Coordinates of C-alpha atoms in Angstrom, one line a residue:
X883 CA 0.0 0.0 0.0
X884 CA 0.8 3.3 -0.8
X885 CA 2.2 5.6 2.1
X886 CA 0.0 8.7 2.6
X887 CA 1.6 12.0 3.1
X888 CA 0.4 13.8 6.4
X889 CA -2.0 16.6 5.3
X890 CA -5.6 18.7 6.9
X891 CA -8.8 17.5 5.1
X892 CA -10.9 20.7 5.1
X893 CA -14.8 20.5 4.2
X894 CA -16.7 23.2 3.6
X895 CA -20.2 22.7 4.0
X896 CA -19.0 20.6 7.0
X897 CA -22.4 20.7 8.9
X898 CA -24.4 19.2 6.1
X899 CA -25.7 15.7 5.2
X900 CA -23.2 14.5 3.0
X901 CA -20.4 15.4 5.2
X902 CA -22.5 13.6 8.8
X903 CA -23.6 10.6 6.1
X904 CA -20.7 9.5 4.1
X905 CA -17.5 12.0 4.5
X906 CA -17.2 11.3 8.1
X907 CA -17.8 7.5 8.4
X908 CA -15.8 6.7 5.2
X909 CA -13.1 8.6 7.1
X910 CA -13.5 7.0 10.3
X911 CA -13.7 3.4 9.0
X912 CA -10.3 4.4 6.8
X913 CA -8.9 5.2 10.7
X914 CA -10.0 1.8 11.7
X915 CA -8.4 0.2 8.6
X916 CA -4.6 2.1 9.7
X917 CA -5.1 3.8 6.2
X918 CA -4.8 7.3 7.3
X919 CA -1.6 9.4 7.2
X920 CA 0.3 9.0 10.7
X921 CA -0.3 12.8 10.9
X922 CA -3.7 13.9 10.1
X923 CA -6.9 16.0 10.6
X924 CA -9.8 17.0 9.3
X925 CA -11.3 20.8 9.7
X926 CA -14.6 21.1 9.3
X927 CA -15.7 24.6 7.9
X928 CA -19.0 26.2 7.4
X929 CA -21.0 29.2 8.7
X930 CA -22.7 26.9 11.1
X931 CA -21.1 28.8 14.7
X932 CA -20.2 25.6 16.2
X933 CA -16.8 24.7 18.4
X934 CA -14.9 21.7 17.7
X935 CA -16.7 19.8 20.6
X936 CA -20.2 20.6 18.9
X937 CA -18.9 19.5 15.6
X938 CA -17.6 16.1 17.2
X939 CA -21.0 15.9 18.8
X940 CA -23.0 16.4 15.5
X941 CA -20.9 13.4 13.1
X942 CA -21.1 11.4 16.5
X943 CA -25.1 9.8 15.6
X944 CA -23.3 8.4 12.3
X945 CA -20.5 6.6 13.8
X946 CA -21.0 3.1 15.5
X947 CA -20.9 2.7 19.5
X948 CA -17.3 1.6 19.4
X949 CA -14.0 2.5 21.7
X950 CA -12.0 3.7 18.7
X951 CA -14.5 6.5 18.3
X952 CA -13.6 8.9 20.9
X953 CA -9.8 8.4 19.3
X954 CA -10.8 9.1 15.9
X955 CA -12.9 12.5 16.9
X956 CA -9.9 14.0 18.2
X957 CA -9.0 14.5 14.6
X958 CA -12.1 16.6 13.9
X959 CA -11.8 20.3 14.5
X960 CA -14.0 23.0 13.4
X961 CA -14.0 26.3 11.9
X962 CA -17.0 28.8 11.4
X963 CA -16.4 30.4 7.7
X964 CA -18.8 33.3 5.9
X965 CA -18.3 32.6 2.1
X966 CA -18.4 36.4 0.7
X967 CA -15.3 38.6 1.1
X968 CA -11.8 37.7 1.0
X969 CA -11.2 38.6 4.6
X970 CA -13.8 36.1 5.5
X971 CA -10.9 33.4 4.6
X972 CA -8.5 35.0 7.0
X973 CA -9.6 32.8 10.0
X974 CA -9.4 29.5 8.0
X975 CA -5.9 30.5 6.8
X976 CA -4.9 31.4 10.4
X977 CA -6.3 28.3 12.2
X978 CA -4.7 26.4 9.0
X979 CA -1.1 27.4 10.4
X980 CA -2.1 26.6 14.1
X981 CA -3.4 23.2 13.6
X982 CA 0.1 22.8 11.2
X983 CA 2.3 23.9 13.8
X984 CA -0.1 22.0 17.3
X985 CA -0.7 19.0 15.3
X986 CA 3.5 19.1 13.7
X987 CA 1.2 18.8 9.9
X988 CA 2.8 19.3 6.9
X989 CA 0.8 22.4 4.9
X990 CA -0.8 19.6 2.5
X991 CA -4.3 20.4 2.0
X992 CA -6.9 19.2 0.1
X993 CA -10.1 21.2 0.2
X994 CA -13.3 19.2 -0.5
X995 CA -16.4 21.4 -1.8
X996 CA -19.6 19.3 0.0
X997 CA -21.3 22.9 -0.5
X998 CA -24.4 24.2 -2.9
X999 CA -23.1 24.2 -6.7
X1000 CA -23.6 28.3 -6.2
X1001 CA -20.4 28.1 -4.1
X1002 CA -18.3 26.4 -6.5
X1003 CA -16.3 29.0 -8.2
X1004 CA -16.6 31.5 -4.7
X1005 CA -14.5 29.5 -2.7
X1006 CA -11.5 28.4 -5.0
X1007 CA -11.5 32.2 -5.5
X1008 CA -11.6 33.0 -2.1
X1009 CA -8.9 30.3 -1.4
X1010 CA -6.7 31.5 -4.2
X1011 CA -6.8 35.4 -3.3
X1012 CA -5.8 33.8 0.3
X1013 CA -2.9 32.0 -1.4
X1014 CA -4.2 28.8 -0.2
X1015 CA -5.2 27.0 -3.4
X1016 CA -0.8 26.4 -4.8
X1017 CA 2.2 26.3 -3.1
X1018 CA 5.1 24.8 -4.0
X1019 CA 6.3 23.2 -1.2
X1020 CA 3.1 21.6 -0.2
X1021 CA 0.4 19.7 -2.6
X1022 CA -3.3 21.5 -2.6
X1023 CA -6.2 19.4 -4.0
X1024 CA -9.7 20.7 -5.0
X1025 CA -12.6 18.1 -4.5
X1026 CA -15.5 18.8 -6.3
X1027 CA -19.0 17.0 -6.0
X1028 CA -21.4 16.9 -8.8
X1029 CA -23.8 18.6 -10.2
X1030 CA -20.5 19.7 -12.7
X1031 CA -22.8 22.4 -14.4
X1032 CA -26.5 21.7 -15.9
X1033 CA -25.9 21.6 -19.3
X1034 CA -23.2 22.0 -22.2
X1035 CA -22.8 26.3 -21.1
X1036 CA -22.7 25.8 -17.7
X1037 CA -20.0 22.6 -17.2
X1038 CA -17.8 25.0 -19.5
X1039 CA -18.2 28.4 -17.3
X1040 CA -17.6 26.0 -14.3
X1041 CA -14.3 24.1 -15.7
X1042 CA -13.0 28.1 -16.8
X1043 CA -13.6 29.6 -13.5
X1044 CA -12.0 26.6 -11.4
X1045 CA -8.6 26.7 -13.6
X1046 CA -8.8 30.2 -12.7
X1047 CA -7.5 29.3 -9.4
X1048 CA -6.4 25.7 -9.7
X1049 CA -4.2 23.6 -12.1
X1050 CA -6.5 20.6 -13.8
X1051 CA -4.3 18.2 -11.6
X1052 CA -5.2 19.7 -8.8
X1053 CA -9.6 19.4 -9.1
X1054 CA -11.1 16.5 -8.3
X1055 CA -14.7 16.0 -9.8
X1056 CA -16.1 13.3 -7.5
X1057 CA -18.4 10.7 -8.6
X1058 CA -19.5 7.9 -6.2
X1059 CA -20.6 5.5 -8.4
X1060 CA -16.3 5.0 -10.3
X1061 CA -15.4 4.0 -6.8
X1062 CA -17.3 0.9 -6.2
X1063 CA -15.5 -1.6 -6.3
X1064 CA -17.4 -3.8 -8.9
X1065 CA -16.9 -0.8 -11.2
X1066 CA -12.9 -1.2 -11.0
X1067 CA -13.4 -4.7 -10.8
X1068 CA -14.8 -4.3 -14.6
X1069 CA -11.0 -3.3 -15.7
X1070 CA -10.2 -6.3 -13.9
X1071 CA -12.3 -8.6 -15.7
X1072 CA -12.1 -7.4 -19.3
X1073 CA -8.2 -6.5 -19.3
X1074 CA -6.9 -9.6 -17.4
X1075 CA -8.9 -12.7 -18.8
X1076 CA -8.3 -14.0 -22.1
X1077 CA -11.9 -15.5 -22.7
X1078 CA -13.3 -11.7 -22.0
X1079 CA -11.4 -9.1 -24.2
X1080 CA -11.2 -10.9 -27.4
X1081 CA -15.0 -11.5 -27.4
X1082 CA -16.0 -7.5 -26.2
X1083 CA -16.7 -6.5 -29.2
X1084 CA -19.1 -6.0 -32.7
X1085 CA -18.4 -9.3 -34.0
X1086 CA -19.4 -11.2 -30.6
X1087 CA -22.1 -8.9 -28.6
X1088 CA -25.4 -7.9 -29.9
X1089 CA -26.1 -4.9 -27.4
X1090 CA -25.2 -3.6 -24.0
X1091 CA -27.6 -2.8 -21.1
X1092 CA -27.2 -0.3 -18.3
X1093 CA -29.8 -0.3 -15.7
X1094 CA -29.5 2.1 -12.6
X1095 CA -32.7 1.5 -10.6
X1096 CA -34.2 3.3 -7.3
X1097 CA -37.2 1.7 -5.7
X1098 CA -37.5 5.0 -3.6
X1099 CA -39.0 8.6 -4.7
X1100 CA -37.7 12.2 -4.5
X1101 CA -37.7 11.4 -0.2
X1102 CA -38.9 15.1 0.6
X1103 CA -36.2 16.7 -2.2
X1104 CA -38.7 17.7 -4.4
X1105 CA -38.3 20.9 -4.6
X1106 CA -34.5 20.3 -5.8
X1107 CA -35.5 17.3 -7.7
X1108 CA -38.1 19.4 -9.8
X1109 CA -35.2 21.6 -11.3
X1110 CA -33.0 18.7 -12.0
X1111 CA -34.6 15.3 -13.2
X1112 CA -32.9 11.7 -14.2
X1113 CA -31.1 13.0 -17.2
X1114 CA -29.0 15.4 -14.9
X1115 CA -29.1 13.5 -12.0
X1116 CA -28.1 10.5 -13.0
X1117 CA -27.7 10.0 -16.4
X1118 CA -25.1 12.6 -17.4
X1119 CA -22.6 11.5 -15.0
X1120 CA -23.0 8.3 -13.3
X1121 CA -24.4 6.4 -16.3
X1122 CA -22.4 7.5 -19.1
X1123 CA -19.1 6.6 -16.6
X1124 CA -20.5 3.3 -16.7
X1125 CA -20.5 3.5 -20.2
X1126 CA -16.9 5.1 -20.2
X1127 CA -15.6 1.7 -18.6
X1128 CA -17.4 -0.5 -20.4
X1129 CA -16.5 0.5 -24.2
X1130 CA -12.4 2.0 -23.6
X1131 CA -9.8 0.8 -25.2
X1132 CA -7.4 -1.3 -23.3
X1133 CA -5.1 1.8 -21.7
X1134 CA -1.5 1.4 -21.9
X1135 CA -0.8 1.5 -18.0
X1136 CA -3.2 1.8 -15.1
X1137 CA -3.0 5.4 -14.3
X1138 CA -5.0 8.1 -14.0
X1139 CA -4.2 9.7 -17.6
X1140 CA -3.8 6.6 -19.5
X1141 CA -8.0 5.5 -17.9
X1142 CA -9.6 8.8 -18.2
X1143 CA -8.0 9.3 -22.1
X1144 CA -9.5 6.0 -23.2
X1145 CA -12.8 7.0 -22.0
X1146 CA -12.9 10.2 -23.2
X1147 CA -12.3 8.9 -26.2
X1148 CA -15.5 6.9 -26.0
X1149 CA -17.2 9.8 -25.1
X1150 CA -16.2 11.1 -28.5
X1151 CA -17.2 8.4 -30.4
X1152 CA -20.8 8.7 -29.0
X1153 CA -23.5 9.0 -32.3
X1154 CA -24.7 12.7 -32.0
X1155 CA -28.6 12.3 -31.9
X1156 CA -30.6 15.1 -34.1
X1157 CA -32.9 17.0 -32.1
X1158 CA -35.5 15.8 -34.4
X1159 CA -34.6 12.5 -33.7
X1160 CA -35.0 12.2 -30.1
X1161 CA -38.0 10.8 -29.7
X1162 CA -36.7 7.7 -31.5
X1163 CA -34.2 7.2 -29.0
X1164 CA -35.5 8.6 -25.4
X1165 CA -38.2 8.0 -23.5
X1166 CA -39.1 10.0 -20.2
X1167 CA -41.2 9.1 -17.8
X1168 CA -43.0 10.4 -14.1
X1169 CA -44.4 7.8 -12.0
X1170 CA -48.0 8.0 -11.5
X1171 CA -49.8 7.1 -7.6
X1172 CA -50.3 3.3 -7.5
X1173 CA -50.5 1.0 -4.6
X1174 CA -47.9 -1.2 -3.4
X1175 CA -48.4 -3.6 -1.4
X1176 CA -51.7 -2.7 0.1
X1177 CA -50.5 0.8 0.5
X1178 CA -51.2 3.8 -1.3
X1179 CA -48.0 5.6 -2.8
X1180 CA -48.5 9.2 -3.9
X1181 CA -47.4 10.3 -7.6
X1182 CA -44.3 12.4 -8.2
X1183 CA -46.6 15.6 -9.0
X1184 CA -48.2 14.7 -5.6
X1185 CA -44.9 14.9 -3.7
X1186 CA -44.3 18.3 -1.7
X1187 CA -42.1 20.5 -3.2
X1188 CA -42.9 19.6 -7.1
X1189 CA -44.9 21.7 -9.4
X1190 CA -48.2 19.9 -9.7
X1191 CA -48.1 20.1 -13.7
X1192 CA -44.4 19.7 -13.4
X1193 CA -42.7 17.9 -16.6
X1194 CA -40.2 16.9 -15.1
X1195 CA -38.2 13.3 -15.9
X1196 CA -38.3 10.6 -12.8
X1197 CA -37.1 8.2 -15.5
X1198 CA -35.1 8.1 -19.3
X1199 CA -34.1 5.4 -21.4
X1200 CA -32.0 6.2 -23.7
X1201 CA -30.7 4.1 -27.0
X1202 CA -27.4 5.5 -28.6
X1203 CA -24.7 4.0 -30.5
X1204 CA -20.7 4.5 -30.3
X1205 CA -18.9 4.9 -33.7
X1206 CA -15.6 3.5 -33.4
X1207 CA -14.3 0.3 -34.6
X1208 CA -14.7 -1.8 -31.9
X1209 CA -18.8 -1.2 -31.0
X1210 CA -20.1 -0.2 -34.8
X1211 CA -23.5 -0.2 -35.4
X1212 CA -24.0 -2.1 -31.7
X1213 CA -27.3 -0.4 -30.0
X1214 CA -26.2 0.6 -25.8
X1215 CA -29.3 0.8 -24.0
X1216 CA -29.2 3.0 -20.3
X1217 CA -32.3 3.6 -18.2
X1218 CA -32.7 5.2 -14.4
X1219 CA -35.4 6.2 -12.7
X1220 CA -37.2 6.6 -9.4
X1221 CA -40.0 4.3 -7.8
X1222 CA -39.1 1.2 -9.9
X1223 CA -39.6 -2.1 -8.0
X1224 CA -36.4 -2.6 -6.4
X1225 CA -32.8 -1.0 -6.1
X1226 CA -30.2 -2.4 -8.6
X1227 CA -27.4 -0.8 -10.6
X1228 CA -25.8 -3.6 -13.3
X1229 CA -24.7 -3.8 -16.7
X1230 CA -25.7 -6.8 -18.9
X1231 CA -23.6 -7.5 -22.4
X1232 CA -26.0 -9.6 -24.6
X1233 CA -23.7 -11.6 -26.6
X1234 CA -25.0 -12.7 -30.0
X1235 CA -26.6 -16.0 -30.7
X1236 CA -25.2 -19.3 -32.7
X1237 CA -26.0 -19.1 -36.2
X1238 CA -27.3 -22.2 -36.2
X1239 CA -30.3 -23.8 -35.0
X1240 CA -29.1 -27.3 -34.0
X1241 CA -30.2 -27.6 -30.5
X1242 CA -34.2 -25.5 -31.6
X1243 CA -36.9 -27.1 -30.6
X1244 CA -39.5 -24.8 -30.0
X1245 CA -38.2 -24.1 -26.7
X1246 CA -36.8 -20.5 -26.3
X1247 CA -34.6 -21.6 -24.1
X1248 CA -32.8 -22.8 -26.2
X1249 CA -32.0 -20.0 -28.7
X1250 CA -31.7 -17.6 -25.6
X1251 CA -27.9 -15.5 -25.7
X1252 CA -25.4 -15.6 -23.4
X1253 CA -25.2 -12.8 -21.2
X1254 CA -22.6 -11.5 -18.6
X1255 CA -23.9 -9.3 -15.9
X1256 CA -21.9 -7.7 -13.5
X1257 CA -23.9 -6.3 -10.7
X1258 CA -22.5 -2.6 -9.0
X1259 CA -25.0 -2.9 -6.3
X1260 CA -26.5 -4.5 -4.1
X1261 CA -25.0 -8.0 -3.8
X1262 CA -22.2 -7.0 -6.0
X1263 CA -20.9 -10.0 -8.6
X1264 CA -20.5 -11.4 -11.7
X1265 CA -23.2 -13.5 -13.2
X1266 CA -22.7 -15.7 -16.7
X1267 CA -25.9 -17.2 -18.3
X1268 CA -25.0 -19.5 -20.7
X1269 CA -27.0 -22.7 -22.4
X1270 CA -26.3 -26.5 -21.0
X1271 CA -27.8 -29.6 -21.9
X1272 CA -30.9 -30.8 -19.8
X1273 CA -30.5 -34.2 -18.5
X1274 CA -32.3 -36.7 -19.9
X1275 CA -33.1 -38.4 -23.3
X1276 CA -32.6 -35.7 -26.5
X1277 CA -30.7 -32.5 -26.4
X1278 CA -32.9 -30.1 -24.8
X1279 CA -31.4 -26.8 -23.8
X1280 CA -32.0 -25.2 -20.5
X1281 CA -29.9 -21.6 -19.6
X1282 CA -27.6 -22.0 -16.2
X1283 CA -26.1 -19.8 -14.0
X1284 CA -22.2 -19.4 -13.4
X1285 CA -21.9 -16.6 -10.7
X1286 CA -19.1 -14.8 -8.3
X1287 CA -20.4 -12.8 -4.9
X1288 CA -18.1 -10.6 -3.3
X1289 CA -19.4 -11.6 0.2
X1290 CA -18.4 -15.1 -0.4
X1291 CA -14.9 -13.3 0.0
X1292 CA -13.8 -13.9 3.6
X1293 CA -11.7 -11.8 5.4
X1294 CA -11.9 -9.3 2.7
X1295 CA -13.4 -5.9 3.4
X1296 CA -15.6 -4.1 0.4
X1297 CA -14.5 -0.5 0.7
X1298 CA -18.0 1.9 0.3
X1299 CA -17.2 4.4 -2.5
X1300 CA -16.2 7.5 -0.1
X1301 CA -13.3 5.6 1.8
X1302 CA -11.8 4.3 -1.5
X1303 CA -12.1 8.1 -3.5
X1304 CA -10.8 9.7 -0.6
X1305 CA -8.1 7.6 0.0
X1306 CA -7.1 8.4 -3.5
X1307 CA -7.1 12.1 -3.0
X1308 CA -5.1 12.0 -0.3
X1309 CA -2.4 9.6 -2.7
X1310 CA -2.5 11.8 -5.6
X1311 CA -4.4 9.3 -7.6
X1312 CA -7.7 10.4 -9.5
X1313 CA -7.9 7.3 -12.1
X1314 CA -11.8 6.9 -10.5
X1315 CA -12.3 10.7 -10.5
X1316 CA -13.8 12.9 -13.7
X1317 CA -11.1 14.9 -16.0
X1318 CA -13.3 18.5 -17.1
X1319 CA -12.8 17.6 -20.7
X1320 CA -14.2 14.7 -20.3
X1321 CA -17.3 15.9 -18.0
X1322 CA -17.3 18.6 -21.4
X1323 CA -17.8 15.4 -23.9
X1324 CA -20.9 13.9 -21.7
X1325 CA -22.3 17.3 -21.3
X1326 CA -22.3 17.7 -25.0
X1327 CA -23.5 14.3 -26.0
X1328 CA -27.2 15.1 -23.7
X1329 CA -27.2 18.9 -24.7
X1330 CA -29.5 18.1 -27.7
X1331 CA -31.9 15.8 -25.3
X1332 CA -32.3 18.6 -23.1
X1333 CA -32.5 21.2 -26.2
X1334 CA -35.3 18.9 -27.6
X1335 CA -37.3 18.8 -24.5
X1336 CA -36.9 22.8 -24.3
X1337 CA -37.7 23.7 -27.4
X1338 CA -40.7 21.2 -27.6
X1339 CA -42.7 21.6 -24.7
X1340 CA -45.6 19.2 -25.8
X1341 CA -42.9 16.0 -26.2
X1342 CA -44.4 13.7 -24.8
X1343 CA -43.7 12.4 -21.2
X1344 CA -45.5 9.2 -20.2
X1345 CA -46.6 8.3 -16.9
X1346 CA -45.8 4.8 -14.7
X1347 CA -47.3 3.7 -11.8
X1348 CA -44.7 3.8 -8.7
X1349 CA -43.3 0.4 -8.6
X1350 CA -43.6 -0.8 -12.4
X1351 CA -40.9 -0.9 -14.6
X1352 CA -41.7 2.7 -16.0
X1353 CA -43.4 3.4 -18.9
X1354 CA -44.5 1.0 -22.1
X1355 CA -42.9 2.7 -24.2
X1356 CA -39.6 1.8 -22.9
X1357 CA -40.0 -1.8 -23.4
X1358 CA -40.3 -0.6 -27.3
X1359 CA -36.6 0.7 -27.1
X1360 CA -35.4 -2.6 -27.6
X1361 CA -36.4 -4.7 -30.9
X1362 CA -37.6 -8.0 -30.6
X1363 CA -36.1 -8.2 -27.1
X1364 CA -36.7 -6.9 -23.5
X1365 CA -35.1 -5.4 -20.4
X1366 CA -33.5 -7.7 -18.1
X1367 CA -35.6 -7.8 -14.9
X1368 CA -32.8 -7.7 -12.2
X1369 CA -34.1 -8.6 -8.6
X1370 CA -32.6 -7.5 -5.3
X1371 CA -30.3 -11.1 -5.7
X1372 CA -28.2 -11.3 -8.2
X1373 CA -29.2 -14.7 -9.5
X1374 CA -33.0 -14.2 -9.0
X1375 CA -33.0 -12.8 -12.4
X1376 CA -35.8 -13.0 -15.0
X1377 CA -38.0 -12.5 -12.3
X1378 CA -41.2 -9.1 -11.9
X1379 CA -39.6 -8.2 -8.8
X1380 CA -41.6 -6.1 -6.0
X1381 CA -40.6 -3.9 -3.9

C-alpha cells in the first residue's frame, strides 16, 4: 500500500448531510483500517457557529458505538467560515497554520467542496486570493461534488472559473458510483482474462444494457429534484461513466491519464442524436400514484415541493450508439429512474446467438444469448448465463447460472465508494475521478436531449405507476427483445420483482 503523506482534510459545508452521512464514516472506517496518514486532521468549515466539541458531537449519531470512536474525533476540529469577502478566509488560513504547527502537519491540503453548486467558483477564488489553493512546497487538491454544471454552457463556465485558481491536476470531480469496487473490478475482468477481451466487441455482442434503478422517490427533495430530473441526475454522469468503462480501449498502463483518455475517447465516439430525432431514441417518464403492497403511494406531482403540472423526468431510457471500430453499429441501451420495483445498478452484455439452429426445438430456451452481468449494487458480482444440456433423453437446452459474490470473499473488506475516492485524493491518484474535458464530452452528447425537450414543450412524457418498470414505451426501445428484470439477488434474475 501506498504511504500517505500527512495533510488537513478541510470541508466546507462541514455541517451538512453529506459530510455527517458518508464523508465522516468513510473517514472513520479508513482510521479503523490504519489507512490514514500517521499525521492527520480533518477541519470542518461552514457558517454553522459551532466549536470543535459541537462539531464532534453532531458526526457522533453516524459513527458506531465503538471504543475507537472517541480516538478518531480527536482528529475533527471545526471552523465557522462566511463565504463572501476575501477577509472572511482570514480565519481559516490562520487556524490552517495553528493546527500545522499544534498537530506538527505538513501544509498539504486538500479542500473538498460538500457545499451548494452556487459556491463552486466562490470559494477556489476566495482560497486563491488567500494564497491557499498552490504552493510549491506543499500539494493543494480541490474536491468537487457533482452537479458539474446543468448543461453543455454551464460545465464549460464552471471548468474556466475553477482553472482560474487551480491547475486541472489539482480538481477533483467526485463521482461515487467510479469508486465501487465492482466498477474497477470491470478493468479487472475485461483486461486480465483472455476468454473476456477478445469477445467484447461488434463481432461477438449484440447490445449492451445499463440499468440504474431506485425503488425509492424524490424522499422530501422535491423541490431540488423538480429543477433537476434523471437525465441530470443520473444519467449525465454516473451512467455515461458506466458507459466510459465499459466500451475503452485497453489503456497502456493503469493510471490516471492513461484511464480517463481512453474514456474520453469513447465519449467522442458517442452517435450525435438530431434534435428531431429524439423521440426515436428517449423516453421519459413520471411515475403516476399506485399501490404497493396494500398501501397507497402518492405520484411524483403529488410529492411536496414539485410543481403539480411539473414535466419533469423521474425516469429516461436512452438508445445510442458508439462509432468506433470496436462497438459499430451495436445499439447501448441505459435507463434510471425513481420508484421502480427494487434497487439495482448492473450492466448486462448480450452476446449474440449461434447461427445455427441445432439444439431448436420450439423451446426458447434454447435459442436464448449468453449474457454477462456484472452487478454494481447491491449484492455485487458477476453472473454468466449461458445454455447447458438438460439431463435426460434428447438435447434439450436449458440456460444455467455461473456466478461470483463478493461476500463469499472472507476476510476481505468491500471499501464503500467514499473511503476508496478519498483515499485516492489524499495519494495523488484520480484514475476513478472525472477529467473537465471529459465531463465537457458527456455534457455535449445530452445537450441536444435537453434542447429537444426545451424547445418542444408538448414532447411527450409518459406516466408509470410507482413500482412498475416505468413506462411501455420503454419496453419498445429494444427490438424484438426486452429489459432484463434484475431482482434485489443477483441470480434471481428474470423475475417481476416487488418492492
Amino acid at each position: 500500500m501506498k504511504q500517505t503523506e500527512n495533510q488537513i482534510l478541510i470541508i466546507f459545508g462541514a455541517s451538512g448531510d453529506l459530510t455527517k452521512r458518508k464523508l465522516i464514516p468513510a473517514l472513520y472506517s479508513l482510521f479503523v483500517q490504519n489507512l490514514l496518514p500517521e499525521k492527520f486532521a480533518v477541519l470542518g468549515a461552514s457558517r454553522s457557529p459551532l466549536t470543535d466539541n459541537q462539531f464532534r458531537k453532531r458526526v457522533e449519531e453516524f459513527l458506531p458505538k465503538e471504543k475507537q470512536v472517541a480516538e478518531f474525533k480527536k482528529l475533527l476540529f471545526y471552523q465557522p467560515v462566511e463565504t463572501n469577502r476575501i477577509v472572511d478566509f482570514i480565519p481559516l488560513k490562520k487556524r490552517l497554520k495553528q493546527l500545522s504547527t499544534d498537530l506538527q502537519i505538513e501544509k498539504n491540503y486538500i479542500f473538498y467542496l460538500s457545499t451548494p453548486p452556487s459556491l463552486y467558483e466562490v470559494i477556489p477564488r476566495l482560497l486563491s486570493k488567500n494564497k491557499l489553493s498552490k504552493s510549491s512546497k506543499h500539494f493543494r487538491r480541490l474536491i468537487v461534488e457533482k452537479p458539474f454544471g446543468t448543461n453543455l454552457a454551464s460545465a464549460k463556465e464552471l471548468n474556466t472559473k475553477l482553472l482560474n485558481y487551480f491547475d486541472e491536476e489539482q480538481i477533483y470531480r467526485i463521482d461515487h458510483y467510479l469508486g465501487k469496487e465492482t466498477v474497477q473490478n470491470m478493468l479487472v475482468t475485461r483486461f486480465s482474462n483472455g476468454i473476456f477481451e477478445p469477445l467484447w466487441n461488434r463481432n461477438y455482442i449484440e447490445r449492451v444494457e445499463i440499468t440504474s434503478a431506485e425503488s425509492l422517490g424524490v424522499e422530501g427533495r422535491g423541490g431540488y429534484y423538480d429543477h433537476s430530473g434523471a437525465l441530470r441526475d443520473m444519467l449525465q454522469n454516473h451512467l455515461l461513466q458506466l458507459v466510459g468503462f465499459v466500451a475503452m480501449e485497453p489503456p497502456t498502463v493503469i493510471d490516471a491519464t492513461s484511464i480517463r483518455n481512453e474514456t474520453i475517447k469513447v465519449f467522442q465516439s458517442l452517435r450525435p442524436i438530431p434534435e428531431n430525432r429524439i423521440v426515436d431514441h428517449v423516453i421519459r417518464g413520471q411515475y403516476t400514484s399506485s399501490k404497493i403492497k396494500n398501501k397507497n403511494v402518492a405520484g411524483y406531482r403529488e410529492e411536496p415541493g414539485v410543481d403539480p403540472k411539473s414535466r419533469t423526468e423521474t425516469f429516461i431510457a436512452l438508445k445510442f450508439y458508439i462509432d468506433n471500430w470496436r462497438w459499430a453499429d451495436v445499439p447501448f441501451y441505459i435507463r434510471t429512474g425513481k420508484k421502480l420495483p427494487t434497487r439495482v445498478t448492473e450492466i448486462v452484455i448480450h452476446f449474440k446467438s449461434v447461427p445455427h439452429h441445432l439444439f431448436d426445438s420450439g423451446n426458447n430456451q434454447a435459442s436464448t444469448n449468453n449474457q454477462l452481468i456484472i452487478r454494481i449494487q447491491p449484492d455485487e458480482g458477476i453472473l454468466l448465463k449461458f445454455g447447458m444440456k438438460t439431463p435426460g433423453a434428447g438435447f434439450d437446452v436449458q440456460t444455467v447460472n455461473m456466478d461470483f459474490h463478493y461476500s463469499d470473499l472472507t476476510n476481505t473488506t468491500v471499501p464503500a465508494a467514499y473511503e476508496r475516492l478519498l483515499l485516492d485524493c489524499m495519494q495523488g491518484d484520480a484514475t476513478l475521478y472525472a477529467r473537465g474535458d471529459g465531463v465537457e464530452e458527456a455534457w455535449k452528447f445530452v445537450q441536444p436531449i435537453i434542447n429537444a425537450w426545451e424547445n418542444n414543450p408538448e414532447m411527450p412524457i409518459y406516466g408509470y405507476p410507482a413500482g412498475t418498470w416505468g413506462p411501455e414505451e420503454s419496453f419498445e426501445l429494444i427490438p424484438n427483445a426486452e429489459w432484463r428484470f434484475p431482482c434485489k439477488n443477483l441470480t434471481d434474475d428474470g423475475l417481476y420483482c416487488e418492492l
